[in-house]
Short mmCIF file of C-alpha atoms in Angstrom, two decimals:
data_model
loop_
_atom_site.label_atom_id
_atom_site.label_comp_id
_atom_site.label_asym_id
_atom_site.label_seq_id
_atom_site.Cartn_x
_atom_site.Cartn_y
_atom_site.Cartn_z
CA GLU A 491 109.17 93.32 107.74
CA ASN A 492 111.76 96.00 106.95
CA GLY A 493 110.73 95.71 103.22
CA VAL A 494 107.11 96.17 104.02
CA TRP A 495 107.90 99.19 106.17
CA ARG A 496 110.14 100.64 103.39
CA ASP A 497 107.53 100.32 100.75
CA LEU A 498 104.73 101.66 102.93
CA PHE A 499 106.89 104.57 104.15
CA ALA A 500 108.07 105.56 100.67
CA ARG A 501 104.53 105.40 99.22
CA GLN A 502 102.98 107.41 101.98
CA MET A 503 105.65 110.11 102.10
CA ARG A 504 105.11 110.70 98.37
CA LEU A 505 101.31 110.79 98.78
CA LEU A 506 101.41 113.08 101.72
CA GLU A 507 103.31 115.88 100.12
CA GLY A 508 101.01 118.91 99.98
CA ARG A 509 98.15 117.03 101.62
CA VAL A 510 99.16 116.62 105.27
CA VAL A 511 99.77 119.35 107.91
CA PRO A 512 103.48 120.36 107.68
CA ALA A 513 104.02 119.53 111.41
CA PHE A 514 103.72 115.79 110.38
CA PHE A 515 106.97 115.92 108.34
CA GLU A 516 108.71 117.77 111.16
CA GLY A 517 107.63 115.00 113.67
CA VAL A 518 108.94 112.30 111.30
CA GLU A 519 112.20 114.08 111.24
CA GLN A 520 112.37 114.69 114.94
CA LEU A 521 111.63 111.04 115.61
CA GLY A 522 114.25 109.87 113.09
CA LEU A 523 111.68 107.70 111.27
CA ARG A 524 113.47 106.29 108.25
CA PRO A 525 112.28 104.22 105.35
CA ASP A 526 115.01 101.44 105.60
CA ARG A 527 113.83 99.77 108.86
CA VAL A 528 110.89 99.33 111.28
CA PRO A 529 111.60 101.71 114.08
CA GLN A 530 112.12 100.15 117.58
CA LEU A 531 109.41 101.23 120.13
CA ARG A 532 112.10 102.14 122.62
CA ASP A 533 113.71 104.58 120.06
CA VAL A 534 110.32 106.24 119.25
CA ASP A 535 109.56 106.39 122.99
CA GLU A 536 112.80 108.11 123.65
CA GLY A 537 112.19 110.62 120.85
CA LEU A 538 108.66 111.41 122.05
CA ARG A 539 109.84 111.95 125.63
CA ARG A 540 112.53 114.41 124.39
CA CYS A 541 109.94 116.36 122.33
CA SER A 542 106.72 116.25 124.36
CA ASP A 543 107.20 114.12 127.37
CA PHE A 544 104.85 111.53 125.83
CA GLY A 545 105.74 107.96 125.04
CA VAL A 546 104.52 104.61 123.47
CA ALA A 547 103.45 101.46 125.16
CA SER A 548 103.63 98.02 123.52
CA VAL A 549 100.12 96.39 123.22
CA PRO A 550 98.69 93.38 121.54
CA ALA A 551 96.83 95.08 118.61
CA LEU A 552 93.30 95.94 119.86
CA ILE A 553 92.77 96.78 123.49
CA SER A 554 89.81 97.71 125.59
CA PRO A 555 88.60 101.36 125.60
CA LYS A 556 89.35 101.60 129.32
CA ARG A 557 92.99 100.41 128.70
CA PHE A 558 93.29 102.73 125.67
CA PHE A 559 92.24 105.81 127.68
CA THR A 560 94.24 104.84 130.74
CA LEU A 561 97.40 104.80 128.57
CA LEU A 562 96.59 108.19 127.11
CA SER A 563 95.97 109.59 130.47
CA GLU A 564 99.49 108.32 131.49
CA ARG A 565 101.01 110.04 128.39
CA ARG A 566 101.61 106.86 126.54
CA PHE A 567 100.23 105.99 123.14
CA PRO A 568 99.40 102.27 122.64
CA ALA A 569 101.30 100.75 119.78
CA ALA A 570 100.98 97.32 118.36
CA THR A 571 104.35 95.57 117.59
CA PHE A 572 103.37 93.64 114.44
CA ILE A 573 103.47 94.86 110.86
CA ARG A 574 101.04 93.88 108.24
CA ARG A 575 102.01 91.16 105.75
CA ARG A 576 102.65 91.95 102.09
CA GLU A 577 99.25 90.42 101.18
CA ASP A 578 97.60 92.96 103.48
CA PHE A 579 99.68 95.83 102.15
CA ASP A 580 96.80 98.09 101.31
CA TYR A 581 94.35 97.32 104.14
CA ILE A 582 94.56 95.75 107.53
CA GLU A 583 91.66 95.50 110.06
CA GLU A 584 93.76 95.93 113.18
CA PRO A 585 96.12 98.85 113.73
CA ASP A 586 99.76 97.69 113.10
CA VAL A 587 103.13 99.29 113.94
CA PHE A 588 103.09 101.32 110.63
CA HIS A 589 99.69 102.90 111.52
CA GLU A 590 100.74 103.52 115.10
CA LEU A 591 104.35 104.80 114.61
CA PHE A 592 104.02 106.51 111.24
CA GLY A 593 100.43 107.65 111.54
CA HIS A 594 100.12 108.76 115.18
CA CYS A 595 103.61 109.41 116.56
CA PRO A 596 104.91 112.34 114.32
CA LEU A 597 102.13 114.70 115.68
CA LEU A 598 102.78 113.48 119.17
CA THR A 599 106.02 115.42 119.04
CA ILE A 600 103.97 118.54 119.52
CA ARG A 601 103.55 119.20 123.20
CA ASP A 602 100.12 120.79 122.90
CA TYR A 603 98.78 117.89 120.92
CA ALA A 604 100.32 115.51 123.47
CA ASP A 605 98.80 117.41 126.35
CA TYR A 606 95.39 117.27 124.50
CA LEU A 607 95.56 113.47 124.20
CA GLN A 608 96.52 113.10 127.84
CA ARG A 609 93.64 115.26 128.94
CA TYR A 610 91.31 113.37 126.53
CA GLY A 611 92.21 110.08 128.27
CA GLN A 612 91.63 111.67 131.69
CA ILE A 613 88.21 112.97 130.73
CA ALA A 614 87.33 109.62 129.25
CA LEU A 615 88.24 107.84 132.50
CA SER A 616 86.14 110.31 134.49
CA LEU A 617 82.98 109.10 132.69
CA PRO A 618 80.91 106.11 133.46
CA GLU A 619 82.12 103.20 131.17
CA LYS A 620 78.72 103.10 129.31
CA HIS A 621 79.66 106.52 127.79
CA LEU A 622 83.17 105.67 126.57
CA TRP A 623 81.75 105.01 123.16
CA ARG A 624 81.03 108.69 122.81
CA LEU A 625 84.63 109.64 123.25
CA GLN A 626 85.78 106.77 121.03
CA ARG A 627 83.46 108.13 118.22
CA LEU A 628 84.87 111.66 118.75
CA PHE A 629 88.46 110.27 118.59
CA TRP A 630 87.60 108.42 115.38
CA PHE A 631 86.46 111.55 113.67
CA THR A 632 89.34 113.64 114.85
CA VAL A 633 92.57 111.89 115.89
CA GLU A 634 92.01 108.99 113.46
CA PHE A 635 90.24 110.57 110.40
CA GLY A 636 90.47 114.33 111.09
CA LEU A 637 91.02 117.07 108.47
CA ILE A 638 91.96 120.66 109.34
CA ARG A 639 91.43 123.88 107.38
CA LYS A 640 94.70 125.81 106.96
CA PRO A 641 95.34 129.00 104.94
CA GLU A 642 96.70 126.91 102.15
CA GLY A 643 93.64 124.54 102.14
CA ILE A 644 92.32 121.45 103.90
CA ARG A 645 95.09 119.22 105.21
CA ILE A 646 95.12 115.76 106.82
CA TYR A 647 96.07 115.26 110.46
CA GLY A 648 94.19 112.03 111.30
CA ALA A 649 96.35 108.98 111.61
CA GLY A 650 93.99 106.65 109.82
CA ILE A 651 94.24 108.82 106.69
CA VAL A 652 97.94 109.52 107.11
CA SER A 653 98.87 105.91 107.12
CA SER A 654 96.51 104.80 104.23
CA ALA A 655 97.32 105.11 100.52
CA LYS A 656 93.60 104.94 99.63
CA GLU A 657 92.30 107.27 102.28
CA THR A 658 94.97 110.04 101.59
CA PRO A 659 93.74 111.15 98.14
CA TRP A 660 90.19 110.12 98.84
CA ALA A 661 89.69 112.32 101.88
CA LEU A 662 90.77 115.44 100.09
CA GLU A 663 89.98 114.99 96.45
CA GLU A 664 87.01 112.77 96.06
CA PRO A 665 84.01 114.95 95.18
CA SER A 666 81.50 112.64 96.83
CA VAL A 667 83.17 112.94 100.24
CA GLN A 668 81.18 115.17 102.72
CA ARG A 669 83.67 117.41 104.59
CA GLU A 670 81.63 118.87 107.37
CA PRO A 671 82.84 121.62 109.70
CA PHE A 672 83.41 120.35 113.24
CA ASP A 673 80.49 120.38 115.47
CA LEU A 674 80.70 118.57 118.76
CA VAL A 675 76.87 117.89 118.86
#
């Protein structure tokens, strides 16, 4: 498991240089994420609490939308505790600990971002359950696969891109990708 983490971490850190929002690297440093071992949830939880009063909660891979939004509303990000196998190195259907801790947690060190996710969870829980899919979809196109325009160019902030070797260059450099300005409607 540590070897899989090490290889994923090293590959992504190289790929993300010049492609991700700089705050991502600051978050990696603040959380003490290192290439040599899978971080322990309690250590990441403590780091997030120091930075933004957010935290992580251990979950069994996929959870219901209601549980997901409840955790966000409580300032806890759901994190699976398993890591992909070497045979699934490039793609895994369910989010694993690499996606959760490496992809999501560095930006959660930013208090405004953490506050946003908490409020997002609160708003989701205020809606009838039949409408949760709308907020799931919005989450998908922002927090999971979002890009942001910065003065130096378009940068990645979505965790699904941050944690994927194929998505990282594809999202920014593939000519056929449609990069649309954000429009809530």
